[in-house]
XYZ file of C-alpha atoms in Angstrom:
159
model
C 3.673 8.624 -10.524
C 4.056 8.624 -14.139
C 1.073 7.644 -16.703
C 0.603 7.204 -20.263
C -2.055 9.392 -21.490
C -4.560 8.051 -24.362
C -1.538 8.930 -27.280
C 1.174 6.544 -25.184
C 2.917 9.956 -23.958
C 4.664 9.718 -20.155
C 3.108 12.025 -17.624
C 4.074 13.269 -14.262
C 0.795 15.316 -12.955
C -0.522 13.874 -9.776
C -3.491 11.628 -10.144
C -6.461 10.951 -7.943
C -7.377 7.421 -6.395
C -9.256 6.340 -9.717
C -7.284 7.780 -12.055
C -4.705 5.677 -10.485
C -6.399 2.799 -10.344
C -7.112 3.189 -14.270
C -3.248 4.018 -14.982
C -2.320 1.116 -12.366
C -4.672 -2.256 -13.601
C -5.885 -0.334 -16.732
C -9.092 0.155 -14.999
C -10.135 -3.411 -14.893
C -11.286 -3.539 -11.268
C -14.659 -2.496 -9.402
C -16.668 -3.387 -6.810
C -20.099 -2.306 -5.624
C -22.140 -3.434 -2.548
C -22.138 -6.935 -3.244
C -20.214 -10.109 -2.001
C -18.519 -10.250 -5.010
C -15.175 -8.086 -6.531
C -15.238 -7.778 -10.414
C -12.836 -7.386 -12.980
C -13.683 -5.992 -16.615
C -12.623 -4.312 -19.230
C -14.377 -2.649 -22.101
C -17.654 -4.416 -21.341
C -15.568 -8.041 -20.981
C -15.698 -9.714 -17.073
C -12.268 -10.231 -16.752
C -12.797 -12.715 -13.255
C -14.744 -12.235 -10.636
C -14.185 -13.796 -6.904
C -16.424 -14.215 -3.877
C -15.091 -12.670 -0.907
C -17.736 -13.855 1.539
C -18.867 -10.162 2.789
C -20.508 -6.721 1.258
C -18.055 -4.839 -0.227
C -18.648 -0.794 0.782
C -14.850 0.295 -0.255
C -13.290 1.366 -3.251
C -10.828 -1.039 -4.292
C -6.565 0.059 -4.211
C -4.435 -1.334 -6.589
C -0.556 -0.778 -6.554
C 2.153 -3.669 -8.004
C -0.121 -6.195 -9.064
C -2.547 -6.418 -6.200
C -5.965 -5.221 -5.412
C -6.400 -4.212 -1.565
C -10.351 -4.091 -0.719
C -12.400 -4.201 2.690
C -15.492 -5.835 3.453
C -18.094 -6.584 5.685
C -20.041 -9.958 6.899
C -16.386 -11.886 6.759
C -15.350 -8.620 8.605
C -11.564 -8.606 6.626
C -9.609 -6.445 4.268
C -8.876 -8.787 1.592
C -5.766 -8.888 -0.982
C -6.259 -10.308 -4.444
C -4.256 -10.726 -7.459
C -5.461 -8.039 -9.806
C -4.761 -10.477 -13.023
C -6.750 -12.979 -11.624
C -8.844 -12.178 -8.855
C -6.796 -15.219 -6.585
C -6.774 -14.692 -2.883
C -3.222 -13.565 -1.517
C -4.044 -12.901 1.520
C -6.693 -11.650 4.177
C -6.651 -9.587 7.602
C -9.435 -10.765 9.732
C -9.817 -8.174 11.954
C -13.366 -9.467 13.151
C -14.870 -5.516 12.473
C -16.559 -4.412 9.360
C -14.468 -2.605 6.996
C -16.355 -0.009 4.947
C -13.011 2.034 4.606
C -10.865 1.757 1.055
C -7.550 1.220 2.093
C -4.680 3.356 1.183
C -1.409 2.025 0.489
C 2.130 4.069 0.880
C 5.662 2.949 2.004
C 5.041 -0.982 1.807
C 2.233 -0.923 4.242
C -1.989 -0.884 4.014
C -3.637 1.524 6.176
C -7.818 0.873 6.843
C -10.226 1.717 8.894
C -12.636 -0.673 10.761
C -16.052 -0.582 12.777
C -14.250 -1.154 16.081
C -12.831 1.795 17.823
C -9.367 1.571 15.871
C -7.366 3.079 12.555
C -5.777 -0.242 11.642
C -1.816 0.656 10.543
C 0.639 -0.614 9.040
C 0.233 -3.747 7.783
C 2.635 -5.167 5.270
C 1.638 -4.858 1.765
C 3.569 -8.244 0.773
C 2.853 -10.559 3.438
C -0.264 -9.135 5.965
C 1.604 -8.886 8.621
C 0.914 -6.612 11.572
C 2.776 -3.712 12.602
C 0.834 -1.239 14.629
C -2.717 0.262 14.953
C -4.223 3.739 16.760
C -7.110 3.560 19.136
C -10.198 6.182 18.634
C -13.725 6.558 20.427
C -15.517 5.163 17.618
C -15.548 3.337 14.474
C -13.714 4.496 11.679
C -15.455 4.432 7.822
C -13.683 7.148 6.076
C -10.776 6.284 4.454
C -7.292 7.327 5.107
C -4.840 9.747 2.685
C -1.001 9.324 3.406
C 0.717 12.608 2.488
C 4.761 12.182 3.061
C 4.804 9.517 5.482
C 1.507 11.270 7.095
C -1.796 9.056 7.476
C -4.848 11.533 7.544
C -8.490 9.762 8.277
C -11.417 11.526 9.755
C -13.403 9.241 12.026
C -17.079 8.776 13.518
C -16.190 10.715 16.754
C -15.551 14.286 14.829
C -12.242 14.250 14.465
C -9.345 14.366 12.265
C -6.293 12.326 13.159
C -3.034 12.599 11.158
């Protein structure tokens, strides 16, 4: 992924979860446990829009859209990072402490139910396919080349 660093020179290093999140929406976006997801930048709120559950997960945000989970209205919610708008919103009826990771067009989160919820498109929320566990599942997934990797409340590892 390329960057700017702070004298407008291109960079190809990898970058962690926040750093992309910085380089992607120019670190406008956080959330914190609260109902609400807020937008700011150098001390200004940019928007801020009530999502209707806590919000335990960091937020993702690739190609205009922030991807954040949530519990109380049990959903993984997709919002417009310029505005904070509501794009979309899979109700999976499970809390959703996880922070969703997003590779190859699809969303990958976890949720309090027994299942690593997969592959749901990134554009439109549609399904595509989810793994079972034992338990719930409140870490959050990596995707390493085409790989999802997310430990889960049972002890294990699944990739």
């Amino acid at each position: 992924m390329k960057q700017e660093n702070a004298s407008g020179e291109n960079t190809s290093s990898p970058i962690t979860r926040r750093a992309a999140l910085t380089a992607t929406a120019g670190g406008l976006v956080s959330s914190m446990v609260s109902t609400q997801v807020t937008a700011q930048r150098s001390n200004r709120l940019l928007w801020e829009t009530e999502i209707g559950g806590d919000v335990y997960s960091s937020p993702t945000v690739i190609d205009g859209s922030v991807f954040i989970g949530s519990q109380g209205d049990t959903g993984l919610h997709t919002l417009d990072v310029q505005n904070g708008e509501q794009q979309w919103i899979i109700d999976r009826g499970y809390n959703v402490k996880s922070s969703p990771a997003v590779a190859g067009g699809k969303v990958f989160f976890g949720d309090n139910n027994t299942s690593l919820n997969l592959a749901f498109d990134v554009d439109t929320g549609r399904y595509d396919w989810l793994h079972q566990t034992e338990t719930g599942v409140e870490s959050s997934p990596t995707v390493v080349n085409g790989t999802v990797f997310i430990g889960n409340n049972d002890g294990n590892l699944y990739a």
